[in-house]
CSV table of C-alpha atoms in Angstrom, one decimal:
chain,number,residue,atom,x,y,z
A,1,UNK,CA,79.1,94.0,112.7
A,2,UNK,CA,76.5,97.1,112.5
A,3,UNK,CA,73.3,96.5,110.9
A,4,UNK,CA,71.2,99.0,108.9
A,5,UNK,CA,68.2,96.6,109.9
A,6,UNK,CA,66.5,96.9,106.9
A,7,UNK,CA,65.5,94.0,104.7
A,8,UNK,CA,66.9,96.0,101.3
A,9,UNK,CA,69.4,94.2,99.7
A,10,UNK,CA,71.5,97.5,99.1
A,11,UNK,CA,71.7,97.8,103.1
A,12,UNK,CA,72.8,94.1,103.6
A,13,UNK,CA,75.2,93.9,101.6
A,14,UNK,CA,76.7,97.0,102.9
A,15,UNK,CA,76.5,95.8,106.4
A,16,UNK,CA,79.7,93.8,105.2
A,17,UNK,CA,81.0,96.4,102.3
A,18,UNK,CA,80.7,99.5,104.2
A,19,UNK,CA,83.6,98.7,106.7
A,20,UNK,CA,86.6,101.1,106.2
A,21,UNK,CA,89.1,99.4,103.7
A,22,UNK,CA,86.7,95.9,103.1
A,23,UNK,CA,86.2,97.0,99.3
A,24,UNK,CA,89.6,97.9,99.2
A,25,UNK,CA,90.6,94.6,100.6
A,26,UNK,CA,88.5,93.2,97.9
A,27,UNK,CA,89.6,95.2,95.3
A,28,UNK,CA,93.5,94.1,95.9
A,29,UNK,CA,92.1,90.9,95.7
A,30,UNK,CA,91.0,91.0,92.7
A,31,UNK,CA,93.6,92.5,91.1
A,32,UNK,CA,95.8,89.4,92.2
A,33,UNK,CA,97.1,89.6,95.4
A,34,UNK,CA,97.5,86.7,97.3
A,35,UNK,CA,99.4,87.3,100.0
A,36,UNK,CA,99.1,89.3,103.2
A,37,UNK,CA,102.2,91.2,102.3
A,38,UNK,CA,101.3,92.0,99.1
A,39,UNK,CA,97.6,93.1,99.9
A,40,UNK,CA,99.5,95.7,102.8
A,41,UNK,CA,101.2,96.6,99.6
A,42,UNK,CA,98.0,97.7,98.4
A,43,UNK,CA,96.6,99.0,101.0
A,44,UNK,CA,99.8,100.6,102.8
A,45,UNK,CA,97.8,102.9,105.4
A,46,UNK,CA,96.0,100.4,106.7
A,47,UNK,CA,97.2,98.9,109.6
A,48,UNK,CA,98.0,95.0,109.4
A,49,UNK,CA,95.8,94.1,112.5
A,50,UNK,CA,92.8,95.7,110.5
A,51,UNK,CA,93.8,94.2,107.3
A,52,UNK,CA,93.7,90.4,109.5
A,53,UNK,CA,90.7,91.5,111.2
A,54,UNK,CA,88.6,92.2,107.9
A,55,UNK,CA,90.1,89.3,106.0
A,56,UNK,CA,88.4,87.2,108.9
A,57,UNK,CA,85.1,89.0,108.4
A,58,UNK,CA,85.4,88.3,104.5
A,59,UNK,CA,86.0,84.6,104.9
A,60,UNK,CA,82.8,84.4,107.7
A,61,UNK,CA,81.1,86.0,105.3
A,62,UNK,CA,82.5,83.3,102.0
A,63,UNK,CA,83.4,86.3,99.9
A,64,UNK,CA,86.8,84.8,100.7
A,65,UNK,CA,88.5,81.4,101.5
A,66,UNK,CA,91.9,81.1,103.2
A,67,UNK,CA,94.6,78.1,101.7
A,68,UNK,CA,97.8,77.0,102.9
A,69,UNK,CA,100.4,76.6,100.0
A,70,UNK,CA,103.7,75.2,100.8
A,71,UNK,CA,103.6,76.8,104.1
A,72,UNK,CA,102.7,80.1,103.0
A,73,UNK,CA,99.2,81.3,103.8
A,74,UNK,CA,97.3,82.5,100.6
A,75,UNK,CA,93.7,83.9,100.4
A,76,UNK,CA,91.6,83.8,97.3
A,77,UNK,CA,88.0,85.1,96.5
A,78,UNK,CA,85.2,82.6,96.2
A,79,UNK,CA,82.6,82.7,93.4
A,80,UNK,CA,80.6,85.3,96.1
A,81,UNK,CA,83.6,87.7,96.1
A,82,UNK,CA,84.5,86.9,92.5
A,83,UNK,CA,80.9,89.0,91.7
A,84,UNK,CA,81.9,91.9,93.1
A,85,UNK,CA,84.6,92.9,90.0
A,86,UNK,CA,81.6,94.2,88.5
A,87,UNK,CA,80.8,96.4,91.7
A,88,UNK,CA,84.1,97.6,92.0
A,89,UNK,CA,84.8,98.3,88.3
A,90,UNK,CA,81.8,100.3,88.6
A,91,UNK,CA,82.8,102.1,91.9
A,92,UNK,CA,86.2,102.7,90.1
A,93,UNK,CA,84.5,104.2,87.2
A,94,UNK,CA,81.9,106.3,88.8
A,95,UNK,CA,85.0,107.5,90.7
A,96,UNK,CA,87.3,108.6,87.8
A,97,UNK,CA,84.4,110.6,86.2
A,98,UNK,CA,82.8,112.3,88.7
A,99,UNK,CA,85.4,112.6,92.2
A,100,UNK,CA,87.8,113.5,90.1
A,101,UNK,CA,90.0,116.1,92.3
A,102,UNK,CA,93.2,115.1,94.2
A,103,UNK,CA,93.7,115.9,97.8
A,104,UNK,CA,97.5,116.3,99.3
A,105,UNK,CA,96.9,113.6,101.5
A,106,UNK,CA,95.3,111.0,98.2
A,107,UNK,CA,99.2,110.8,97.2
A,108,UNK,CA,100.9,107.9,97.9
A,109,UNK,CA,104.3,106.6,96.5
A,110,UNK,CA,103.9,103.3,98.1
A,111,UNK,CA,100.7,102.6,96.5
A,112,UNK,CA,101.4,104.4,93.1
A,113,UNK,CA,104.3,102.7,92.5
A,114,UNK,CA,102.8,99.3,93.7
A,115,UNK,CA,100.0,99.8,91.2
A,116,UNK,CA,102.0,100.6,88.0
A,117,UNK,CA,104.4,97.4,89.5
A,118,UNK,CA,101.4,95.1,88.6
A,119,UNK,CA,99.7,96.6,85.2
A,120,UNK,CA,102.8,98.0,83.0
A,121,UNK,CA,102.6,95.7,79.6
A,122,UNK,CA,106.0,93.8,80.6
A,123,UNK,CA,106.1,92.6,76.7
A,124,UNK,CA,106.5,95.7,75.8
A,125,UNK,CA,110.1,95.6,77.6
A,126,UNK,CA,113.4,94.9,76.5
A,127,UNK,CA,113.8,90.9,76.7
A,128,UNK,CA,116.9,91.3,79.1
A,129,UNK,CA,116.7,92.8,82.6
A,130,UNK,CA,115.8,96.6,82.3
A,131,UNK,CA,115.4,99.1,85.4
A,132,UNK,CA,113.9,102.5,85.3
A,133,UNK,CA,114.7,104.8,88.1
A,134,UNK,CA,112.1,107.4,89.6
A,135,UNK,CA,113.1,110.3,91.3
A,136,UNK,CA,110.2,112.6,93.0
A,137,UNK,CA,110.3,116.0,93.7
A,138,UNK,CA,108.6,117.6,96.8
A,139,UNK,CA,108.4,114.3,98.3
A,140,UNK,CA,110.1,113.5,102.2
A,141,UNK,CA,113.7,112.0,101.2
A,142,UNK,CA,113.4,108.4,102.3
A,143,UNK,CA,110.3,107.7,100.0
A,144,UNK,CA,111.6,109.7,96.7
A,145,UNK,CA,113.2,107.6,95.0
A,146,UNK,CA,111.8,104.5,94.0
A,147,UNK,CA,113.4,101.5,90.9
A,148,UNK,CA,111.3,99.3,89.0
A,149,UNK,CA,112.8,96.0,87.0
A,150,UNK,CA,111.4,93.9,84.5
A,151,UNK,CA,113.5,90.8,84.4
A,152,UNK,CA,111.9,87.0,83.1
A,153,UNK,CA,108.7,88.8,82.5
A,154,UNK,CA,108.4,90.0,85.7
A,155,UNK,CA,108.2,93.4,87.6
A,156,UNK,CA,109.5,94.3,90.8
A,157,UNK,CA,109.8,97.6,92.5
A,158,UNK,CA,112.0,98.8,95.4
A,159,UNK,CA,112.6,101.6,97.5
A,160,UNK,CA,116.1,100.7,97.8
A,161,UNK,CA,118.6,100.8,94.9
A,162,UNK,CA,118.8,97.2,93.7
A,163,UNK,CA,122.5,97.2,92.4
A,164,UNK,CA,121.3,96.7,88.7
A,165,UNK,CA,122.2,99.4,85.9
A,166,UNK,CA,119.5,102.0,85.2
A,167,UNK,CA,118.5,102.6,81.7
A,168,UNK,CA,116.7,105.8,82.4
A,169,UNK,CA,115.3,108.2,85.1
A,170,UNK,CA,111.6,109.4,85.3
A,171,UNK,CA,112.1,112.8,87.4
A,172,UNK,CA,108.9,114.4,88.3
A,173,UNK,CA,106.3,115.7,91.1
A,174,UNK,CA,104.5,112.5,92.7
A,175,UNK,CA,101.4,114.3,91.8
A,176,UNK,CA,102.2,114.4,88.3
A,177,UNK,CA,103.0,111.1,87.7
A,178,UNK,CA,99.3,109.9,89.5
A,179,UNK,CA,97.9,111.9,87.6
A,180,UNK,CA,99.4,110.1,84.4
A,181,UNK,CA,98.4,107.2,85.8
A,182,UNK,CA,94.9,107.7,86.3
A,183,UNK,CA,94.8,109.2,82.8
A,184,UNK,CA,94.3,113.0,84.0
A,185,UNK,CA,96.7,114.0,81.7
A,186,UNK,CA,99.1,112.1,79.0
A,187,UNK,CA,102.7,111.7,79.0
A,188,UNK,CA,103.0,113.4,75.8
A,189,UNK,CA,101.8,116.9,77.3
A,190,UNK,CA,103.6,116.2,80.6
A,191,UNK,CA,107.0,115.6,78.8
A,192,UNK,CA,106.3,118.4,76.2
A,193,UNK,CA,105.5,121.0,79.0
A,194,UNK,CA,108.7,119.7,81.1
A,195,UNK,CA,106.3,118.3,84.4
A,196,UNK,CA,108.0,115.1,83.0
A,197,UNK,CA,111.9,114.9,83.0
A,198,UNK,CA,113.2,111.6,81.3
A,199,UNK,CA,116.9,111.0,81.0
A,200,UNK,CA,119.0,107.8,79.6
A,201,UNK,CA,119.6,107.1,75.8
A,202,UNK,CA,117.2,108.6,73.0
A,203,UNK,CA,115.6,105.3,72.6
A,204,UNK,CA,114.9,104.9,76.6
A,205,UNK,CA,113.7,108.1,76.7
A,206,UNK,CA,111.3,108.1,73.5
A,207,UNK,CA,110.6,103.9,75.5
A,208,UNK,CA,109.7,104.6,78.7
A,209,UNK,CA,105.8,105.9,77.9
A,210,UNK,CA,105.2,103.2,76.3
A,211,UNK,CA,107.4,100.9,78.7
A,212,UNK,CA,104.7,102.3,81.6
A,213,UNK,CA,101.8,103.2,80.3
A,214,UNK,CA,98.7,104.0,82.2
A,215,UNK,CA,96.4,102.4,84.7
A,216,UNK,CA,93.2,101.2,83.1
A,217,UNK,CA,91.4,104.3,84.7
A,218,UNK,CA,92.7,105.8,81.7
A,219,UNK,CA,90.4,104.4,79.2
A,220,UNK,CA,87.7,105.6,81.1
A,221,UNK,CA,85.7,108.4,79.2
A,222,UNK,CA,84.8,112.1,81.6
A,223,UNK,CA,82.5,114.0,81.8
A,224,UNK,CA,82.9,116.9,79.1
């Protein structure tokens, strides 16, 4: 590991931080990932020798510990990492209101779809299995289509079709829809304006704002 070789606190802590993905890492982490899969899942550019070599930096460095749990190996932050929500939430925020424009290459289906997987209010679904379809325009074939299922109280999303019935279609620009999602713009302007196409049944399509929601990027107040 590089060294700023200065005694500030600022510089040693990001001897470790300042590694390309680490507070990424940290960030899925916190967010509830366990798993190796699912923190590539939240972090899909990142190659999965990089994520295993800075998963073995965090755990020299006790931000992290490493568990095996019915044969499946799980990683969770220690009280050291667990301090960092604050950093991040921070870093998050700062972000939101002030680096506010989106590049071509910022959009991801893999990771947008991941992150609205984990943070939709699943109580606000119908009690019996439900699936919304997606359906991106402007986006290469094999990645523009996309199904997410609440069933039991929980989500899943696929880039296959699953087999189950779809209640209703969300039909828009990727860009669009991450922009919903960070709370750029609102899904009642995006429908209203017709960036937002939602078919199914008049109650699915009046549900599925509310069914998705936004990421909580969107309570953040910007900059006038």
């Amino acid at each position: 590991m590089s060294t700023y070789g200065q005694f500030c606190p600022v510089a040693k802590a990001m001897e470790l931080l300042d590694e390309r993905w680490t507070l990424l890492v940290v960030r899925e982490l916190l967010r509830g990932s366990a798993h190796f899969n699912d923190l590539r899942r939240g972090v899909p550019k990142m190659s999965p020798a990089l994520l295993s070599k800075r998963l073995k930096s965090l755990a020299r460095a006790g931000v992290i510990e490493r568990s095996e749990v019915d044969g499946r190996t799980s990683y969770s932050l220690t009280p050291c990492g667990q301090e960092l929500a604050a950093v991040v939430d921070a870093l998050g925020s700062w972000g939101v209101r002030w680096i506010g424009e989106l590049g071509e290459e910022d959009l991801d289906p893999h990771l947008l779809m991941w992150d609205i997987r984990r943070t939709i209010p699943v109580a606000d679904w119908p009690r019996s299995r439900t699936t919304v379809a997606f359906v991106f325009d402007e986006v290469a074939a094999k990645a523009s289509r996309w199904w997410l299922t609440v069933s039991d109280g929980q989500a899943d999303v696929c880039d296959f079709d699953p087999g189950y019935e779809v209640a209703g279609t969300v039909q828009t620009r990727l860009r669009t829809l991450t922009e919903i999602w960070r709370g750029d713009i609102g899904w009642a302007r995006a429908v209203l304006d017709g960036s937002v196409a939602l078919s199914g049944p008049a109650d699915v399509r009046r549900a599925i704002p509310k069914w998705l929601g936004q990421s909580t990027a969107a309570a953040i107040p910007r900059p006038a």
